[in-house]
């Protein structure tokens, strides 16, 4: 079996993950094949041809491991078993071989920071202070007043410490009390967790998205976190403190290097295997996670676009800062949405979501696309009794729940958008928009946002300038974000009108793609007129100037 060779035409061959686009699947919500209302592995396998048709290179699956599902799989009770809800190891193997056959790579979520309370390691650990696995987790005496040992907060709100009455100790959890943190300073924990990587590498996966990496090590002196002076009412309670003693410790790079060594040792005949880290840290901290000498992550996930104002100056400033901070040889990457953040079409609106897609897929670096965003899916609305995410219940009054961005994939206009059989009850309600926003109707519509994504993916695949060309911001009129992507052989201007009014820009060339999907090959001689909410990829021959 062979995967398609790197498609970029010129220069050195880039590794597959630099050429590729990654598609994130939230397995619970992709396709339910057995009618229990929850998506599963056979469902994903069935839809691999859709992903190949779309033109993505790899999928990243949110967790599919055994779990009591308190945090919907991010609370793992067995890292090397598939939860029966998703299928079996045989279903997994089938998915891998099908994916390989059609040239789609598979990345798994790897959750090193914590386990479920139901993991055998934790059930043993909590039995007694002398348990074999006691040191595998973080235990501490109470403060003199009987309260938690220090002021550390859980990301999901409240103290990060929970008292375990049988042994009278508190245990630490960066997230829910049902997700106790592992003790990565304890060698047996490292060994066991690195074996988890080996297990899945041996089964053929192409790499991992590593969950919650910034939390992996915490201060061994248990010092209090200082208050964050930027905290304002209405922000999540976690933001009240600066997590300097609980996240992003300098020492964390050492266990990451150990992970990378395992991955490096398993480079397979299909190429390099990769580590992408989930890291919500400032840019200058983020880039420290690169291991361009082969000792860190290939890609610390750059989620900064999600939090940046939808405004040309802000976006250009982000791109330039990121670019200037990247160490030599580091490959950039961009994310517009994921299972923890409101969807792009909700954040910027349907018209600008098309422009956002053009931005994501024409920036320099690997792009990650969140399932359903290619259709223009928006956040679902839920009744109070339909809310499933535990985070939603942590802080009454704040919209913290993540269910809206996790509603079922919209395959067609039928009952439940054909996410599950008609008689089944989907685990989250299917958004009402599925009557028009769905794969079947958008595939048939040559002007749909799905068609736009496919065109962008295919244009990118064939364009050396988009894959490896340098990035330069161009001066443009107010409301327009414009940049040049170029190699000696090809130069493209990307001009994005971030407003709902017409704009124009001085340049000449030929239109390669419009977000409106009409002006194919149109010749532009001096002045590019952008319609409201229009983005254009233009191939130029002369130098670009703007006004
Ligand atoms: C990561 C995941 C999030 C999960 C958390 C705890 O942030 O993306 O969904 O709740 O880790 O594992
Ligand atoms: Mg199912």
XYZ file of C-alpha atoms and ligand atoms in Angstrom:
560
model
C 0.000 0.000 0.000
C 1.358 3.380 -0.843
C 0.284 6.838 0.120
C 0.276 9.499 -2.496
C 3.706 11.138 -2.725
C 4.247 14.741 -1.610
C 2.501 16.933 -4.131
C 4.470 20.149 -3.852
C 6.375 20.339 -7.048
C 9.550 22.242 -6.358
C 12.520 22.086 -4.046
C 13.025 19.635 -1.222
C 10.252 17.253 -0.413
C 8.418 18.402 2.687
C 7.205 15.864 5.237
C 3.545 14.946 4.816
C 2.377 16.918 7.846
C 3.755 20.155 6.412
C 1.920 19.630 3.159
C -1.247 18.488 4.744
C -4.469 19.726 6.227
C -5.744 18.030 9.366
C -9.441 17.483 9.981
C -10.579 17.149 13.575
C -13.326 14.624 14.205
C -15.250 14.621 17.450
C -16.134 10.918 17.205
C -19.272 11.093 19.361
C -20.772 13.460 16.821
C -19.594 12.265 13.419
C -21.688 9.276 12.366
C -23.568 6.762 14.489
C -23.598 3.382 12.758
C -25.283 1.263 15.438
C -28.199 3.445 16.510
C -27.174 4.218 20.098
C -27.184 7.928 19.302
C -23.408 8.252 19.664
C -20.973 8.377 16.768
C -18.543 5.485 16.450
C -15.538 4.061 14.606
C -17.495 2.174 11.925
C -19.248 5.503 11.291
C -15.920 7.234 10.768
C -14.689 4.450 8.489
C -17.827 4.802 6.399
C -17.191 8.498 5.911
C -13.478 8.351 5.084
C -14.267 8.589 1.363
C -16.050 11.879 2.067
C -12.889 13.207 3.701
C -10.733 12.041 0.824
C -13.169 13.708 -1.581
C -12.997 16.899 0.461
C -9.231 16.806 0.185
C -7.899 16.632 3.725
C -4.727 14.680 4.431
C -5.196 13.520 7.994
C -7.850 13.140 10.642
C -7.366 13.709 14.334
C -9.857 11.843 16.473
C -10.849 13.197 19.866
C -10.621 10.362 22.446
C -12.063 6.932 21.666
C -10.677 5.130 24.742
C -12.541 3.408 27.559
C -14.074 6.088 29.685
C -16.959 6.737 32.067
C -17.541 9.764 29.764
C -17.802 12.378 32.498
C -15.679 14.639 30.254
C -16.782 12.704 27.164
C -13.679 10.619 26.770
C -11.091 13.040 28.137
C -11.427 11.023 31.346
C -9.670 7.820 30.299
C -10.093 4.604 32.279
C -7.955 2.485 29.955
C -5.600 4.103 27.463
C -5.189 1.023 25.328
C -8.801 -0.066 25.014
C -11.519 1.298 22.754
C -14.696 2.257 24.560
C -17.451 -0.181 23.489
C -19.552 2.852 22.613
C -17.100 3.564 19.773
C -16.536 -0.045 18.759
C -13.741 -2.572 19.124
C -10.032 -2.791 18.417
C -10.994 -4.707 15.288
C -13.102 -1.713 14.187
C -10.096 0.476 14.889
C -7.811 -1.692 12.770
C -10.346 -1.649 9.958
C -10.490 2.128 10.119
C -6.690 2.391 9.971
C -6.351 0.099 6.982
C -9.210 1.800 5.138
C -7.683 5.190 5.852
C -4.322 4.029 4.608
C -5.867 2.572 1.494
C -7.386 5.893 0.499
C -4.469 8.031 1.642
C -5.831 9.622 4.814
C -3.579 9.686 7.893
C -4.911 9.069 11.388
C -3.901 10.947 14.531
C -5.209 10.086 17.986
C -5.747 12.224 21.029
C -3.236 11.335 23.738
C -4.181 12.340 27.266
C -1.074 12.168 29.435
C -1.960 14.656 32.160
C -4.749 12.818 33.941
C -6.837 9.676 33.999
C -10.379 8.913 35.017
C -11.071 8.166 38.705
C -12.131 4.782 37.363
C -8.705 3.988 35.933
C -7.229 0.925 37.679
C -4.171 3.018 38.600
C -6.294 5.452 40.548
C -8.543 2.893 42.205
C -5.387 1.247 43.500
C -3.789 4.565 44.447
C -6.674 5.728 46.582
C -6.984 2.474 48.536
C -4.275 3.337 51.029
C -1.315 5.627 51.532
C 0.900 2.612 50.950
C -0.688 1.421 47.708
C 1.660 0.407 44.919
C 0.268 3.126 42.694
C -0.077 5.802 45.397
C 2.733 7.915 43.995
C 1.266 7.784 40.513
C -1.015 10.683 41.442
C -0.574 13.912 43.402
C -1.591 13.646 47.047
C -1.208 16.236 49.770
C -2.153 16.845 53.384
C -4.828 19.436 54.015
C -3.954 22.960 55.075
C -3.909 23.449 58.879
C -7.574 24.509 58.764
C -8.518 21.246 57.053
C -9.033 22.976 53.687
C -7.172 22.330 50.415
C -3.351 22.460 50.565
C -3.074 25.665 48.511
C -5.034 28.032 46.275
C -4.688 26.134 42.997
C -7.788 26.269 40.822
C -9.315 23.752 38.480
C -9.721 24.900 34.866
C -13.366 23.996 35.245
C -13.818 26.160 38.362
C -13.388 25.615 42.109
C -10.383 24.211 43.935
C -8.102 21.860 42.018
C -7.942 19.711 45.161
C -10.475 17.135 46.266
C -10.380 15.449 49.651
C -10.389 11.666 49.498
C -11.792 10.684 52.905
C -10.535 7.046 53.120
C -6.905 8.196 53.338
C -7.471 11.780 54.480
C -5.395 13.269 51.665
C -6.325 15.720 48.959
C -5.593 14.816 45.332
C -4.921 17.319 42.551
C -6.931 17.653 39.342
C -6.341 20.351 36.748
C -9.815 19.654 35.384
C -12.742 17.765 36.963
C -12.475 15.885 40.294
C -13.179 12.805 38.135
C -9.885 13.503 36.300
C -7.032 13.130 38.826
C -3.641 14.308 37.517
C -0.867 11.798 37.029
C 2.478 12.399 38.701
C 4.887 12.827 35.780
C 7.815 13.248 38.165
C 7.442 9.553 38.995
C 9.386 7.386 36.553
C 6.924 4.447 36.433
C 4.190 6.866 35.316
C 6.367 8.051 32.439
C 7.244 4.531 31.429
C 3.617 3.445 31.450
C 2.400 6.487 29.556
C 5.152 6.216 26.935
C 4.087 2.609 26.430
C 0.654 3.935 25.533
C 2.236 5.811 22.631
C 4.065 2.667 21.539
C 0.847 0.671 21.642
C -0.951 2.929 19.164
C 2.103 3.530 16.998
C 2.379 -0.225 16.576
C -1.255 -0.240 15.404
C -0.397 2.197 12.655
C -1.356 5.691 13.787
C 0.565 8.597 12.282
C 0.833 10.647 15.437
C -0.966 12.304 18.302
C -2.584 15.486 19.428
C -1.369 15.740 23.005
C -4.024 16.975 25.410
C -3.529 19.519 28.193
C 0.264 19.604 27.849
C 0.802 22.812 29.765
C -0.479 21.103 32.911
C 1.852 18.105 32.807
C 4.160 19.211 35.645
C 3.333 21.370 38.665
C 5.528 23.110 41.195
C 7.015 20.518 43.539
C 6.961 23.058 46.366
C 3.217 23.541 45.933
C 3.425 27.342 46.003
C 0.237 29.397 45.719
C -0.537 30.962 42.354
C -0.556 34.782 42.366
C -3.672 36.779 41.445
C -4.024 37.956 37.839
C -4.511 41.712 37.822
C -6.214 41.522 34.423
C -9.078 39.537 35.833
C -12.506 41.051 35.231
C -15.959 40.005 36.350
C -17.564 37.676 33.817
C -14.326 35.833 33.060
C -14.073 32.152 34.030
C -13.044 31.843 37.715
C -9.880 29.981 36.669
C -8.572 33.253 35.225
C -8.539 34.924 38.643
C -5.071 33.501 39.301
C -1.989 33.381 37.108
C -1.247 29.659 36.832
C 2.530 30.128 37.009
C 3.066 27.236 39.419
C 0.653 24.826 37.789
C 1.241 25.254 34.044
C 3.980 25.729 31.477
C 6.837 24.895 33.842
C 10.318 24.976 32.330
C 10.851 21.343 33.274
C 7.937 20.203 31.118
C 10.134 20.093 28.039
C 11.951 17.089 29.379
C 9.015 14.618 29.438
C 7.981 16.030 26.063
C 11.427 15.151 24.713
C 10.847 11.619 26.006
C 7.569 11.438 24.080
C 9.287 12.696 20.961
C 11.997 10.057 21.233
C 9.348 7.344 21.212
C 7.652 8.866 18.191
C 10.965 9.317 16.370
C 11.912 5.709 16.952
C 8.698 4.679 15.261
C 8.978 6.671 12.064
C 7.458 4.209 9.627
C 7.783 3.487 5.980
C 4.947 5.935 5.390
C 7.014 8.730 6.912
C 7.428 10.692 10.074
C 4.991 10.403 12.987
C 4.032 13.566 14.721
C 3.184 15.225 18.007
C 0.893 18.229 18.080
C 0.512 19.802 21.504
C -2.595 21.397 22.923
C -1.126 24.505 24.537
C -3.137 27.505 25.556
C -0.132 29.704 26.343
C 1.069 33.081 25.035
C 2.839 33.024 21.658
C 6.318 33.606 23.054
C 5.825 30.636 25.374
C 4.169 28.524 22.678
C 7.132 28.573 20.342
C 9.383 27.148 23.062
C 7.600 23.837 22.570
C 9.020 23.378 19.101
C 11.668 20.761 18.827
C 13.324 21.603 15.585
C 16.317 19.529 16.658
C 13.953 16.584 17.003
C 13.513 16.928 20.767
C 10.189 18.753 21.122
C 6.867 18.859 19.341
C 6.638 19.128 15.580
C 3.730 21.480 16.145
C 2.601 23.253 19.302
C -0.982 23.972 18.238
C -1.447 27.653 17.532
C -4.950 28.541 18.696
C -4.383 32.289 18.786
C -6.524 32.981 15.743
C -9.547 31.835 17.744
C -9.082 34.591 20.299
C -8.035 37.358 17.898
C -10.425 40.172 16.972
C -11.858 39.716 13.462
C -10.102 42.730 12.118
C -7.260 43.021 9.559
C -4.790 44.853 11.798
C -5.203 42.407 14.666
C -4.910 39.355 12.432
C -1.913 40.711 10.529
C -0.203 41.587 13.813
C -0.756 38.046 15.063
C 0.606 36.479 11.881
C 3.669 38.674 11.920
C 4.398 38.208 15.591
C 4.043 34.474 15.276
C 6.249 34.434 12.214
C 8.953 36.483 13.935
C 8.917 34.290 17.031
C 9.151 30.961 15.222
C 12.545 29.351 15.777
C 14.605 28.366 12.755
C 13.117 25.403 10.981
C 9.833 25.561 12.918
C 6.766 24.936 10.829
C 3.746 27.172 11.566
C 0.226 25.911 12.104
C -3.233 27.451 12.376
C -6.492 26.507 14.040
C -9.819 28.269 13.597
C -12.015 26.127 15.798
C -12.185 23.020 17.949
C -14.426 21.096 20.345
C -13.751 23.584 23.153
C -14.533 26.860 21.416
C -17.557 28.447 19.768
C -17.694 27.698 16.025
C -16.220 30.140 13.528
C -19.533 30.646 11.684
C -21.096 31.700 14.982
C -18.184 33.933 15.934
C -17.956 35.868 12.672
C -21.224 35.069 10.881
C -21.956 32.996 7.780
C -20.616 35.466 5.206
C -17.312 36.023 6.980
C -16.933 32.298 7.702
C -16.154 31.902 3.991
C -13.478 34.556 4.251
C -12.163 32.832 7.374
C -11.864 29.565 5.462
C -9.819 31.310 2.794
C -7.579 32.786 5.472
C -7.046 29.457 7.234
C -6.245 27.608 4.039
C -3.963 30.193 2.486
C -1.786 31.000 5.486
C 1.674 29.534 5.668
C 1.596 26.373 7.750
C -0.463 23.312 8.524
C -4.156 24.026 8.987
C -6.560 22.178 11.227
C -10.183 22.156 10.188
C -12.906 21.325 12.721
C -15.610 18.918 11.530
C -18.707 20.674 10.258
C -16.964 24.001 9.788
C -16.588 23.060 6.124
C -20.402 23.181 5.942
C -20.734 26.465 7.768
C -22.250 24.740 10.807
C -23.019 27.152 13.628
C -23.208 26.513 17.371
C -26.311 24.515 18.210
C -28.861 25.847 20.662
C -29.775 23.602 23.538
C -32.559 23.545 26.048
C -31.396 23.499 29.629
C -32.272 19.801 29.982
C -30.242 18.930 26.883
C -26.966 20.259 28.263
C -24.395 17.493 28.695
C -21.038 19.172 29.239
C -20.078 19.198 32.942
C -18.282 22.493 32.400
C -21.645 24.111 31.685
C -22.719 23.443 35.243
C -19.584 24.682 36.987
C -20.300 28.368 36.906
C -23.975 29.287 36.839
C -24.629 32.274 34.661
C -21.559 31.991 32.440
C -21.861 30.429 29.006
C -19.123 27.928 29.471
C -20.617 24.745 28.146
C -19.076 23.251 25.019
C -22.082 21.312 23.744
C -23.071 23.913 21.127
C -19.907 23.294 19.076
C -20.247 19.509 19.456
C -23.659 18.888 17.891
C -23.937 16.044 15.347
C -22.460 16.332 11.891
C -25.086 17.321 9.339
C -25.052 14.779 6.529
C -28.360 15.569 4.851
C -31.785 17.106 5.421
C -33.427 13.919 6.740
C -34.319 13.069 10.340
C -31.333 13.733 12.641
C -29.424 14.877 9.539
C -28.752 11.138 9.054
C -26.202 11.313 11.837
C -28.020 8.333 13.362
C -30.927 6.117 12.321
C -34.370 7.809 12.494
C -35.515 5.818 15.546
C -32.379 6.660 17.535
C -31.958 9.557 19.932
C -28.811 11.582 19.161
C -26.720 12.283 22.265
C -26.914 16.014 21.519
C -29.716 17.577 19.482
C -29.073 18.035 15.777
C -29.081 21.730 14.877
C -32.189 22.939 13.054
C -29.957 24.395 10.352
C -29.383 20.872 9.010
C -32.236 21.273 6.546
C -30.042 23.537 4.441
C -26.605 23.245 5.980
C -25.621 19.666 5.209
C -23.224 17.620 3.107
C -25.749 16.313 0.581
C -27.232 19.656 -0.424
C -23.922 21.476 -0.323
C -22.202 18.879 -2.450
C -24.819 19.471 -5.099
C -24.483 23.243 -4.857
C -21.510 24.592 -6.750
C -21.607 27.833 -4.764
C -21.811 26.318 -1.274
C -19.344 26.836 1.529
C -18.519 23.125 1.268
C -17.622 23.578 -2.388
C -15.500 26.546 -1.360
C -13.587 24.428 1.160
C -13.007 21.731 -1.411
C -11.792 24.260 -3.961
C -9.498 25.854 -1.379
C -8.085 22.481 -0.349
C -7.476 21.487 -3.942
C -6.027 24.862 -4.915
C -3.670 24.698 -1.959
C -2.590 21.170 -2.750
C -1.556 22.190 -6.238
C 0.078 25.441 -5.270
C 3.670 25.578 -4.250
C 3.250 29.217 -3.230
C 0.472 28.346 -0.795
C 2.291 25.384 0.663
C 5.783 26.681 1.032
C 5.810 30.246 -0.203
C 6.916 33.088 2.034
C 4.277 35.264 3.673
C 4.273 39.070 3.463
C 1.513 41.377 4.640
C 0.472 43.934 2.008
C -0.851 47.379 2.699
C -4.501 47.538 1.830
C -7.530 49.722 2.399
C -9.317 49.699 5.728
C -11.123 46.481 6.430
C -9.014 44.439 4.012
C -6.411 41.903 5.030
C -4.061 41.308 2.125
C -0.903 39.289 1.849
C 1.487 37.843 -0.630
C 2.413 34.178 -0.728
C 5.251 33.550 -3.070
C 8.001 31.329 -4.342
C 10.334 32.234 -7.203
C 7.954 30.338 -9.509
C 4.594 31.584 -8.326
C 3.192 34.618 -6.557
C -0.292 34.856 -5.151
C -2.086 37.714 -3.494
C -4.750 36.854 -0.984
C -7.113 39.778 -0.439
C -9.767 39.342 2.219
C -12.551 41.841 2.657
C -13.446 41.586 6.325
C -16.269 44.072 5.970
C -19.765 43.938 4.524
C -19.077 46.885 2.228
C -17.270 46.923 -1.136
C -13.532 47.549 -1.065
C -10.813 47.764 -3.647
C -7.131 47.220 -3.980
C -4.512 48.063 -6.586
C -3.144 44.968 -8.200
C -3.189 43.000 -11.410
C -3.361 39.358 -12.234
C -5.748 36.507 -12.690
C -8.358 35.370 -10.159
C -7.651 31.859 -9.007
C -10.485 31.693 -6.517
C -13.173 33.895 -5.019
C -15.072 33.034 -1.845
C -18.159 33.674 -4.001
C -16.921 30.975 -6.383
C -17.713 32.901 -9.521
C -15.037 35.072 -11.198
C -12.852 32.098 -12.227
C -9.832 33.192 -14.239
C -11.090 36.760 -14.438
C -8.350 39.138 -15.494
C -7.686 42.050 -13.132
C -5.897 44.974 -14.705
C -4.916 47.456 -12.016
C -7.834 47.495 -9.642
C -9.263 44.540 -7.784
C -12.790 45.273 -6.631
C -13.809 43.191 -3.677
C -17.494 42.697 -3.080
C -18.825 42.725 0.501
C -17.427 39.747 2.451
C -15.370 38.608 -0.490
C -11.977 37.008 -0.414
C -9.848 36.530 -3.515
C -6.785 34.506 -4.375
C -5.078 36.234 -7.276
C -2.125 35.029 -9.265
C 0.096 37.947 -10.171
C 2.709 38.651 -12.711
C 3.686 42.218 -11.772
C 4.472 43.715 -8.351
C 1.580 44.451 -6.039
C 0.792 47.893 -4.737
C -2.171 48.903 -2.680
C -4.131 51.982 -1.851
C -8.445 19.553 26.742
C -9.594 19.115 25.876
C -10.877 19.377 26.605
C -10.875 18.567 27.882
C -9.637 18.880 28.718
C -9.468 17.896 29.824
O -8.468 20.910 26.977
O -9.528 19.756 24.647
O -11.991 19.044 25.829
O -12.022 18.846 28.629
O -8.470 18.831 27.948
O -8.978 16.684 29.363
Mg -23.050 4.468 17.826
